[in-house]
């Protein structure tokens, strides 16, 4: 039943000990109940929006463990149908700003965009308002990342991967998402992505500061993607 599956996932989170060996088993511990829950009979959009997703998201926020939160958000994306995600997108995205600061929210956003884009035709995604929602919450995530990095004076995420590169990668993912899935509004949405990117660059880089190579390549990708979508050849 849905209640037993929710209870089992709740128990896992309540008893989760944050040592490395147990973390390696997190996919098995939490993934199976979520996968089972997604296949129970009688699970419709209303039940998912009103009961199932709110409880899972509440448990995710309350567990406080970075790795657990990252996996749970990714597991939700993988376990449930794309039309469920589209119908509850705002609720899911709102949760991102309540996760631990170290959670890779950018990757979660990119996973959700990929999940929706793979079912774009079936979902009639181009007729939805999903992109403005994703762009709005992506912007919130970026602002939190910048605020946190400025407080901690931390520009590197994982070794040589800069925070700026991670932000630009998210913007590029948004650009691809809007160009591929929203053809009638793609340039309007692309303009918004570029405007936010320019604002972010101004905020995070000094006037004479050079971008690292990976970040510079990502900026080039952001600038050329709209041109490719229009069939304009790049020299």
mmCIF file of C-alpha atoms in Angstrom:
data_model
loop_
_atom_site.group_PDB
_atom_site.id
_atom_site.type_symbol
_atom_site.label_atom_id
_atom_site.label_comp_id
_atom_site.label_asym_id
_atom_site.label_seq_id
_atom_site.Cartn_x
_atom_site.Cartn_y
_atom_site.Cartn_z
ATOM 1 C CA UNK A 1 0.000 0.000 0.000
ATOM 2 C CA UNK A 2 1.030 3.629 -0.368
ATOM 3 C CA UNK A 3 1.049 4.172 3.391
ATOM 4 C CA UNK A 4 3.325 1.190 4.051
ATOM 5 C CA UNK A 5 5.747 2.260 1.317
ATOM 6 C CA UNK A 6 5.878 5.780 2.702
ATOM 7 C CA UNK A 7 6.375 4.427 6.207
ATOM 8 C CA UNK A 8 9.257 2.209 5.124
ATOM 9 C CA UNK A 9 11.043 5.074 3.414
ATOM 10 C CA UNK A 10 10.435 7.223 6.498
ATOM 11 C CA UNK A 11 11.946 4.541 8.742
ATOM 12 C CA UNK A 12 15.030 4.368 6.574
ATOM 13 C CA UNK A 13 15.596 8.101 6.915
ATOM 14 C CA UNK A 14 14.908 8.144 10.629
ATOM 15 C CA UNK A 15 17.469 5.402 11.322
ATOM 16 C CA UNK A 16 20.030 6.488 8.728
ATOM 17 C CA UNK A 17 23.513 6.641 10.239
ATOM 18 C CA UNK A 18 25.805 8.947 8.313
ATOM 19 C CA UNK A 19 28.857 6.656 8.115
ATOM 20 C CA UNK A 20 30.389 5.987 4.707
ATOM 21 C CA UNK A 21 29.595 2.280 4.515
ATOM 22 C CA UNK A 22 25.895 2.830 5.121
ATOM 23 C CA UNK A 23 25.842 5.760 2.711
ATOM 24 C CA UNK A 24 27.023 3.411 -0.026
ATOM 25 C CA UNK A 25 23.836 1.388 0.508
ATOM 26 C CA UNK A 26 21.533 4.400 0.340
ATOM 27 C CA UNK A 27 20.257 3.618 -3.158
ATOM 28 C CA UNK A 28 19.083 0.183 -2.059
ATOM 29 C CA UNK A 29 17.652 1.429 1.234
ATOM 30 C CA UNK A 30 15.586 4.268 -0.174
ATOM 31 C CA UNK A 31 15.306 3.559 -3.886
ATOM 32 C CA UNK A 32 13.319 0.349 -3.567
ATOM 33 C CA UNK A 33 10.462 1.820 -1.453
ATOM 34 C CA UNK A 34 10.161 4.811 -3.796
ATOM 35 C CA UNK A 35 10.171 2.588 -6.855
ATOM 36 C CA UNK A 36 7.513 0.335 -5.302
ATOM 37 C CA UNK A 37 5.450 3.353 -4.356
ATOM 38 C CA UNK A 38 5.492 4.641 -7.924
ATOM 39 C CA UNK A 39 3.927 1.377 -9.167
ATOM 40 C CA UNK A 40 1.110 0.878 -6.673
ATOM 41 C CA UNK A 41 -2.400 0.705 -8.090
ATOM 42 C CA UNK A 42 -4.568 3.710 -7.441
ATOM 43 C CA UNK A 43 -1.711 6.206 -7.478
ATOM 44 C CA UNK A 44 -3.023 9.099 -9.550
ATOM 45 C CA UNK A 45 -1.978 12.718 -9.984
ATOM 46 C CA UNK A 46 -4.142 14.004 -7.151
ATOM 47 C CA UNK A 47 -2.872 11.447 -4.627
ATOM 48 C CA UNK A 48 0.692 12.112 -5.710
ATOM 49 C CA UNK A 49 0.382 15.895 -5.435
ATOM 50 C CA UNK A 50 -1.643 15.982 -2.237
ATOM 51 C CA UNK A 51 -0.163 13.125 -0.182
ATOM 52 C CA UNK A 52 2.776 11.207 -1.611
ATOM 53 C CA UNK A 53 5.122 13.935 -2.828
ATOM 54 C CA UNK A 54 4.578 16.329 0.113
ATOM 55 C CA UNK A 55 5.436 13.555 2.589
ATOM 56 C CA UNK A 56 8.531 12.436 0.689
ATOM 57 C CA UNK A 57 9.777 16.004 0.337
ATOM 58 C CA UNK A 58 9.145 16.695 4.024
ATOM 59 C CA UNK A 59 11.168 13.619 4.970
ATOM 60 C CA UNK A 60 13.922 14.640 2.571
ATOM 61 C CA UNK A 61 14.278 18.117 4.061
ATOM 62 C CA UNK A 62 14.140 16.816 7.625
ATOM 63 C CA UNK A 63 16.801 14.120 7.198
ATOM 64 C CA UNK A 64 19.546 16.829 7.043
ATOM 65 C CA UNK A 65 22.116 14.521 5.423
ATOM 66 C CA UNK A 66 23.598 15.938 2.212
ATOM 67 C CA UNK A 67 24.093 12.650 0.390
ATOM 68 C CA UNK A 68 20.665 11.359 1.433
ATOM 69 C CA UNK A 69 18.984 14.546 0.233
ATOM 70 C CA UNK A 70 20.770 14.441 -3.116
ATOM 71 C CA UNK A 71 19.873 10.830 -3.739
ATOM 72 C CA UNK A 72 16.266 11.214 -2.634
ATOM 73 C CA UNK A 73 15.649 14.147 -4.972
ATOM 74 C CA UNK A 74 17.234 12.235 -7.854
ATOM 75 C CA UNK A 75 15.301 9.087 -6.908
ATOM 76 C CA UNK A 76 12.005 10.976 -7.002
ATOM 77 C CA UNK A 77 12.816 12.187 -10.515
ATOM 78 C CA UNK A 78 13.628 8.672 -11.715
ATOM 79 C CA UNK A 79 10.871 6.768 -9.913
ATOM 80 C CA UNK A 80 7.753 8.708 -10.863
ATOM 81 C CA UNK A 81 6.219 9.417 -14.257
ATOM 82 C CA UNK A 82 7.050 12.599 -16.147
ATOM 83 C CA UNK A 83 3.440 13.797 -16.107
ATOM 84 C CA UNK A 84 3.483 13.555 -12.300
ATOM 85 C CA UNK A 85 6.544 15.798 -12.240
ATOM 86 C CA UNK A 86 5.005 18.338 -14.567
ATOM 87 C CA UNK A 87 1.846 18.572 -12.473
ATOM 88 C CA UNK A 88 3.781 19.084 -9.221
ATOM 89 C CA UNK A 89 6.822 20.917 -10.512
ATOM 90 C CA UNK A 90 6.557 23.999 -8.307
ATOM 91 C CA UNK A 91 6.291 21.937 -5.128
ATOM 92 C CA UNK A 92 9.392 19.951 -6.062
ATOM 93 C CA UNK A 93 11.410 23.026 -7.033
ATOM 94 C CA UNK A 94 10.426 24.958 -3.906
ATOM 95 C CA UNK A 95 12.108 22.254 -1.841
ATOM 96 C CA UNK A 96 15.540 22.919 -3.341
ATOM 97 C CA UNK A 97 16.149 26.079 -1.336
ATOM 98 C CA UNK A 98 15.389 24.189 1.904
ATOM 99 C CA UNK A 99 18.012 21.488 1.381
ATOM 100 C CA UNK A 100 21.437 21.562 2.977
ATOM 101 C CA UNK A 101 23.734 24.180 1.448
ATOM 102 C CA UNK A 102 26.175 21.523 0.225
ATOM 103 C CA UNK A 103 23.540 19.679 -1.812
ATOM 104 C CA UNK A 104 24.192 19.847 -5.559
ATOM 105 C CA UNK A 105 20.899 21.510 -6.438
ATOM 106 C CA UNK A 106 22.184 22.408 -9.904
ATOM 107 C CA UNK A 107 22.505 18.737 -10.797
ATOM 108 C CA UNK A 108 19.016 18.031 -9.473
ATOM 109 C CA UNK A 109 17.612 20.798 -11.668
ATOM 110 C CA UNK A 110 19.454 19.461 -14.705
ATOM 111 C CA UNK A 111 18.115 15.970 -14.036
ATOM 112 C CA UNK A 112 14.569 17.291 -13.871
ATOM 113 C CA UNK A 113 14.973 19.215 -17.133
ATOM 114 C CA UNK A 114 16.294 16.074 -18.822
ATOM 115 C CA UNK A 115 13.416 13.991 -17.434
ATOM 116 C CA UNK A 116 10.822 16.411 -18.762
ATOM 117 C CA UNK A 117 12.499 16.950 -22.128
ATOM 118 C CA UNK A 118 12.590 13.218 -22.883
ATOM 119 C CA UNK A 119 8.782 13.209 -22.698
ATOM 120 C CA UNK A 120 8.250 16.665 -24.185
ATOM 121 C CA UNK A 121 5.847 15.611 -26.944
ATOM 122 C CA UNK A 122 3.709 13.356 -24.768
ATOM 123 C CA UNK A 123 3.500 16.013 -22.074
ATOM 124 C CA UNK A 124 2.773 18.816 -24.558
ATOM 125 C CA UNK A 125 5.594 20.509 -22.704
ATOM 126 C CA UNK A 126 5.734 23.427 -25.127
ATOM 127 C CA UNK A 127 2.242 24.460 -23.998
ATOM 128 C CA UNK A 128 3.148 24.423 -20.298
ATOM 129 C CA UNK A 129 4.640 27.057 -18.022
ATOM 130 C CA UNK A 130 7.356 24.726 -16.790
ATOM 131 C CA UNK A 131 10.310 26.714 -18.137
ATOM 132 C CA UNK A 132 9.526 29.966 -16.288
ATOM 133 C CA UNK A 133 9.224 27.920 -13.088
ATOM 134 C CA UNK A 134 12.550 26.183 -13.643
ATOM 135 C CA UNK A 135 14.249 29.456 -14.572
ATOM 136 C CA UNK A 136 12.871 31.154 -11.462
ATOM 137 C CA UNK A 137 14.016 28.468 -9.041
ATOM 138 C CA UNK A 138 17.317 28.006 -10.862
ATOM 139 C CA UNK A 139 17.943 31.700 -10.270
ATOM 140 C CA UNK A 140 17.173 31.251 -6.569
ATOM 141 C CA UNK A 141 19.616 28.341 -6.371
ATOM 142 C CA UNK A 142 22.345 30.367 -8.085
ATOM 143 C CA UNK A 143 21.829 33.316 -5.739
ATOM 144 C CA UNK A 144 22.115 31.015 -2.715
ATOM 145 C CA UNK A 145 25.280 29.471 -4.142
ATOM 146 C CA UNK A 146 26.847 32.883 -4.649
ATOM 147 C CA UNK A 147 25.840 34.104 -1.199
ATOM 148 C CA UNK A 148 27.249 30.969 0.426
ATOM 149 C CA UNK A 149 30.496 31.134 -1.531
ATOM 150 C CA UNK A 150 31.006 34.789 -0.649
ATOM 151 C CA UNK A 151 30.489 34.077 3.045
ATOM 152 C CA UNK A 152 32.865 31.108 2.987
ATOM 153 C CA UNK A 153 35.164 32.657 0.371
ATOM 154 C CA UNK A 154 34.977 29.339 -1.411
ATOM 155 C CA UNK A 155 35.164 29.329 -5.198
ATOM 156 C CA UNK A 156 36.002 25.647 -5.731
ATOM 157 C CA UNK A 157 33.407 22.886 -5.437
ATOM 158 C CA UNK A 158 35.180 19.620 -6.260
ATOM 159 C CA UNK A 159 38.876 20.102 -6.821
ATOM 160 C CA UNK A 160 39.287 22.131 -9.984
ATOM 161 C CA UNK A 161 35.585 22.597 -10.704
ATOM 162 C CA UNK A 162 34.790 26.212 -10.002
ATOM 163 C CA UNK A 163 31.517 27.431 -8.621
ATOM 164 C CA UNK A 164 31.179 29.703 -11.639
ATOM 165 C CA UNK A 165 31.524 26.752 -14.013
ATOM 166 C CA UNK A 166 28.785 24.900 -12.131
ATOM 167 C CA UNK A 167 26.498 27.925 -12.449
ATOM 168 C CA UNK A 168 27.255 28.347 -16.154
ATOM 169 C CA UNK A 169 26.644 24.655 -16.732
ATOM 170 C CA UNK A 170 23.179 25.060 -15.223
ATOM 171 C CA UNK A 171 22.499 28.040 -17.469
ATOM 172 C CA UNK A 172 23.595 26.022 -20.527
ATOM 173 C CA UNK A 173 21.258 23.202 -19.509
ATOM 174 C CA UNK A 174 18.408 25.705 -19.284
ATOM 175 C CA UNK A 175 19.331 27.055 -22.701
ATOM 176 C CA UNK A 176 19.205 23.583 -24.271
ATOM 177 C CA UNK A 177 15.930 22.849 -22.472
ATOM 178 C CA UNK A 178 14.155 25.969 -23.728
ATOM 179 C CA UNK A 179 15.489 25.691 -27.294
ATOM 180 C CA UNK A 180 14.554 22.026 -27.654
ATOM 181 C CA UNK A 181 11.262 21.909 -25.804
ATOM 182 C CA UNK A 182 9.698 25.344 -26.322
ATOM 183 C CA UNK A 183 10.181 26.209 -30.012
ATOM 184 C CA UNK A 184 7.555 28.951 -30.141
ATOM 185 C CA UNK A 185 9.023 30.764 -27.122
ATOM 186 C CA UNK A 186 12.624 29.611 -27.304
ATOM 187 C CA UNK A 187 14.212 32.962 -28.155
ATOM 188 C CA UNK A 188 12.234 34.766 -25.475
ATOM 189 C CA UNK A 189 13.338 32.232 -22.883
ATOM 190 C CA UNK A 190 16.915 32.184 -24.225
ATOM 191 C CA UNK A 191 17.101 35.943 -23.796
ATOM 192 C CA UNK A 192 16.153 35.562 -20.136
ATOM 193 C CA UNK A 193 18.842 32.920 -19.594
ATOM 194 C CA UNK A 194 21.494 35.105 -21.204
ATOM 195 C CA UNK A 195 20.438 38.175 -19.229
ATOM 196 C CA UNK A 196 20.710 36.262 -15.957
ATOM 197 C CA UNK A 197 24.075 34.836 -17.005
ATOM 198 C CA UNK A 198 25.448 38.328 -17.723
ATOM 199 C CA UNK A 199 24.202 39.533 -14.332
ATOM 200 C CA UNK A 200 25.832 36.542 -12.611
ATOM 201 C CA UNK A 201 29.154 37.112 -14.378
ATOM 202 C CA UNK A 202 29.147 40.765 -13.344
ATOM 203 C CA UNK A 203 28.422 39.803 -9.766
ATOM 204 C CA UNK A 204 30.989 37.027 -9.459
ATOM 205 C CA UNK A 205 33.872 38.322 -11.604
ATOM 206 C CA UNK A 206 35.871 41.513 -11.358
ATOM 207 C CA UNK A 207 36.113 43.778 -14.433
ATOM 208 C CA UNK A 208 39.644 42.569 -15.202
ATOM 209 C CA UNK A 209 39.274 39.002 -13.979
ATOM 210 C CA UNK A 210 39.742 36.245 -16.557
ATOM 211 C CA UNK A 211 37.492 33.209 -16.663
ATOM 212 C CA UNK A 212 39.045 29.794 -16.246
ATOM 213 C CA UNK A 213 39.117 27.752 -19.443
ATOM 214 C CA UNK A 214 36.142 25.532 -18.628
ATOM 215 C CA UNK A 215 33.965 28.491 -17.700
ATOM 216 C CA UNK A 216 34.984 30.378 -20.850
ATOM 217 C CA UNK A 217 34.018 27.359 -22.974
ATOM 218 C CA UNK A 218 30.656 27.224 -21.242
ATOM 219 C CA UNK A 219 30.048 30.922 -21.986
ATOM 220 C CA UNK A 220 30.824 30.252 -25.649
ATOM 221 C CA UNK A 221 28.341 27.372 -25.644
ATOM 222 C CA UNK A 222 25.666 29.614 -24.128
ATOM 223 C CA UNK A 223 26.204 32.208 -26.852
ATOM 224 C CA UNK A 224 26.251 29.754 -29.759
ATOM 225 C CA UNK A 225 23.366 27.445 -28.828
ATOM 226 C CA UNK A 226 20.641 29.934 -29.899
ATOM 227 C CA UNK A 227 22.456 30.487 -33.194
ATOM 228 C CA UNK A 228 22.621 26.771 -33.891
ATOM 229 C CA UNK A 229 18.899 26.475 -33.166
ATOM 230 C CA UNK A 230 18.253 29.102 -35.864
ATOM 231 C CA UNK A 231 20.440 27.247 -38.323
ATOM 232 C CA UNK A 232 23.132 29.916 -38.342
ATOM 233 C CA UNK A 233 26.567 28.489 -38.981
ATOM 234 C CA UNK A 234 29.312 29.409 -36.532
ATOM 235 C CA UNK A 235 32.757 30.106 -37.922
#
